[in-house]
Short mmCIF file of C-alpha atoms in Angstrom, two decimals:
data_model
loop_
_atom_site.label_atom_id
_atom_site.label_comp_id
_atom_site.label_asym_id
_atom_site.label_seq_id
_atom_site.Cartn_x
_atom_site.Cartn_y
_atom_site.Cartn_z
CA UNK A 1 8.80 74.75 159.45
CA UNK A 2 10.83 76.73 156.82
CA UNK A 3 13.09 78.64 159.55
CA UNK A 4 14.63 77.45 162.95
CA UNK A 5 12.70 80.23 164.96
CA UNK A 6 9.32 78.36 163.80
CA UNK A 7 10.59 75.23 164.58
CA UNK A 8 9.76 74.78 168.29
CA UNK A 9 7.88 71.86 169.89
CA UNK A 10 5.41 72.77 172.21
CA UNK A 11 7.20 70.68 174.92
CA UNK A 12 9.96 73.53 174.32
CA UNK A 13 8.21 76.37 175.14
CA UNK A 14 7.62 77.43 178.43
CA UNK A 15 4.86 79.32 177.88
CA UNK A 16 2.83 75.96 176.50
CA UNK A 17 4.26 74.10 179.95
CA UNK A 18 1.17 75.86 182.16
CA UNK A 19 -1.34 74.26 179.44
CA UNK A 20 0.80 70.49 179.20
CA UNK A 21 0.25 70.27 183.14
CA UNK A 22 -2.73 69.92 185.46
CA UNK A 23 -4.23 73.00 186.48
CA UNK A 24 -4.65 71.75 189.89
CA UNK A 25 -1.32 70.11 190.26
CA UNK A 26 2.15 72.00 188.55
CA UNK A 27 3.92 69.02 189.09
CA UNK A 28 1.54 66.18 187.43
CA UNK A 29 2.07 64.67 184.25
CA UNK A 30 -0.70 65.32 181.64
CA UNK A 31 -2.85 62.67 179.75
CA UNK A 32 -1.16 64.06 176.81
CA UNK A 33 1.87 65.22 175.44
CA UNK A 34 0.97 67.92 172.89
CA UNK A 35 -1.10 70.87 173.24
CA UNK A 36 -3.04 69.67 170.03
CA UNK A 37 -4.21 66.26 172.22
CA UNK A 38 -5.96 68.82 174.70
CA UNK A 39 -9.42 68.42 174.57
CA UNK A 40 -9.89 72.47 174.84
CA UNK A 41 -7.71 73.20 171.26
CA UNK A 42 -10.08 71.30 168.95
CA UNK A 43 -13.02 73.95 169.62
CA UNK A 44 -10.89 76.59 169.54
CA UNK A 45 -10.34 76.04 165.32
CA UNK A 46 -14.25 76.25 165.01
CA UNK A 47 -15.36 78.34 162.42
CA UNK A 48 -17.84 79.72 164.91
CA UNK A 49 -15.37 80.53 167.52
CA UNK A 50 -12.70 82.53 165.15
CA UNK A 51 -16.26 84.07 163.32
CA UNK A 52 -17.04 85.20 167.00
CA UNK A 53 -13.57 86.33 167.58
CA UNK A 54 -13.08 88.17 164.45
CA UNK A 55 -16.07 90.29 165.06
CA UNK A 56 -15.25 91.17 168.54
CA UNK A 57 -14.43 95.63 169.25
CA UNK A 58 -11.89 94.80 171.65
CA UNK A 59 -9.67 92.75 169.16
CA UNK A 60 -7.13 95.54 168.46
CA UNK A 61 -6.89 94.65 164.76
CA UNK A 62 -5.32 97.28 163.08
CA UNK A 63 -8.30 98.07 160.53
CA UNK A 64 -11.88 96.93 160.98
CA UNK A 65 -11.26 94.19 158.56
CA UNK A 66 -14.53 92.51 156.69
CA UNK A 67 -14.84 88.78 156.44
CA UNK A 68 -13.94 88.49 152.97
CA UNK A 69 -15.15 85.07 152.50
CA UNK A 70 -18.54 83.50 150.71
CA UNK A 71 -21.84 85.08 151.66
CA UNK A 72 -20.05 87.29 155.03
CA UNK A 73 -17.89 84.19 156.25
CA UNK A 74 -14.07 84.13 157.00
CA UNK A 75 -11.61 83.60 154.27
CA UNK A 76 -9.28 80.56 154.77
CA UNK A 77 -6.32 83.16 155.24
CA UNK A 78 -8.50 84.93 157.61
CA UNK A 79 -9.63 81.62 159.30
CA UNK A 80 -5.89 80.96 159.86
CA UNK A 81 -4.71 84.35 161.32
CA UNK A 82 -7.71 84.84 163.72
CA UNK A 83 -6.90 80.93 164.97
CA UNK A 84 -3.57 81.59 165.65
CA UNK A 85 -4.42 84.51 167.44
CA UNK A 86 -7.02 82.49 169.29
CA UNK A 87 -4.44 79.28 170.14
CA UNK A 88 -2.16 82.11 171.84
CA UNK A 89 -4.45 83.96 173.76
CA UNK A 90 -5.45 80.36 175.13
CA UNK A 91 -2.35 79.63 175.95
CA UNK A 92 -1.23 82.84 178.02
CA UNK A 93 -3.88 82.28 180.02
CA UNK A 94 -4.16 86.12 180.33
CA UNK A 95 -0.97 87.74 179.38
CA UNK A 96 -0.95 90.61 176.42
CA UNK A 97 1.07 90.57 173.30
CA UNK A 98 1.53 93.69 171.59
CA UNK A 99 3.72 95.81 169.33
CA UNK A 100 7.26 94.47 169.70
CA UNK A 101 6.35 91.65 172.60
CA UNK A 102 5.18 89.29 170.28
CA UNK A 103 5.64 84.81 170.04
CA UNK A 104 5.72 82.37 167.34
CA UNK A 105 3.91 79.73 168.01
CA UNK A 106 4.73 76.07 168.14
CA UNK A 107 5.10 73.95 164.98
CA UNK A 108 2.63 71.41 165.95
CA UNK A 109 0.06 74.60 166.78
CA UNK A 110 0.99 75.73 163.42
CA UNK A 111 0.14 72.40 161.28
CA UNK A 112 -2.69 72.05 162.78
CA UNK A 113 -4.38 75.42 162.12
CA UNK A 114 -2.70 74.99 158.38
CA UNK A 115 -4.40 71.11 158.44
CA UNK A 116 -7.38 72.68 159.40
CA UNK A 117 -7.21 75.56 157.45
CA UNK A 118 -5.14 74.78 154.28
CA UNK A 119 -3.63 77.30 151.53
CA UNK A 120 -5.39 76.53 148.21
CA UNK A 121 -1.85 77.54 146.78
CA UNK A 122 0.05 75.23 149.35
CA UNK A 123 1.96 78.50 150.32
CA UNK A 124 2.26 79.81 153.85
CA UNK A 125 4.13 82.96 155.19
CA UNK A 126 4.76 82.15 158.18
CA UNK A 127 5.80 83.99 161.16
CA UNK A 128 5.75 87.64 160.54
CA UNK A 129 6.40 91.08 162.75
CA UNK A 130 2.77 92.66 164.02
CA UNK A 131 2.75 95.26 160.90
CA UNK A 132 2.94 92.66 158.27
CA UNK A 133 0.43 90.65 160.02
CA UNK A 134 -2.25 93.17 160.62
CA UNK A 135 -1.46 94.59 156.88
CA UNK A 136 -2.93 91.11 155.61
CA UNK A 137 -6.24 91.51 157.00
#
């Protein structure tokens, strides 16, 4: 990742710690040792799920955006932001972001929405303040 902030391994934040052990047992050591290996991320990068997502009223995007994909779908860019979105709100298990209380997410959560989701132009922005990010829906 271009900047130091962005370059965080999941094992490094403490928020992803909750998600890296059992859910029964704090102390136990997962089957994996990334938060990409856990079977529940994979689904979560569906085109379905971030469609769903998108579309939801309670999503406090700024605007109402529009899918501005082919025939009504997602855009990759779109695709990208509403995963991230999706990874975090997974991941906090609960707790709210908002204006001025927000995360950036760890690298390996960033490839693989960007492997999933590539730039046509091989350009990314990268982590940006809530105004800037709502402002490119």
């Amino acid at each position: 990742m271009p900047t130091e902030v962005e370059s965080i391994c999941c094992n490094e934040w403490n928020i992803a710690m909750p998600k890296l052990q059992d859910d029964d047992d704090i102390d136990s050591i997962p089957s994996y040792t990334c938060l990409t290996e856990d079977p529940e991320f994979s689904p979560l990068l569906s085109r379905s799920v971030l469609h769903v997502v998108f579309s939801l009223p309670r999503i406090n995007w700024r605007r109402r955006p529009k899918p501005e994909g082919p025939n009504g779908t997602l855009s990759i860019e779109q695709c990208r932001l509403v995963a991230y979105r999706v990874v975090l709100e997974w991941m906090l298990k609960g707790e709210h972001l908002g204006r001025r209380k927000r995360k950036v997410l760890p690298s390996c959560v960033v490839k693989a929405v960007r492997d999933k989701y590539p730039s046509p132009s091989g350009r990314y922005v990268g982590f940006t303040e809530a105004e800037n990010a709502f402002a490119m829906l």
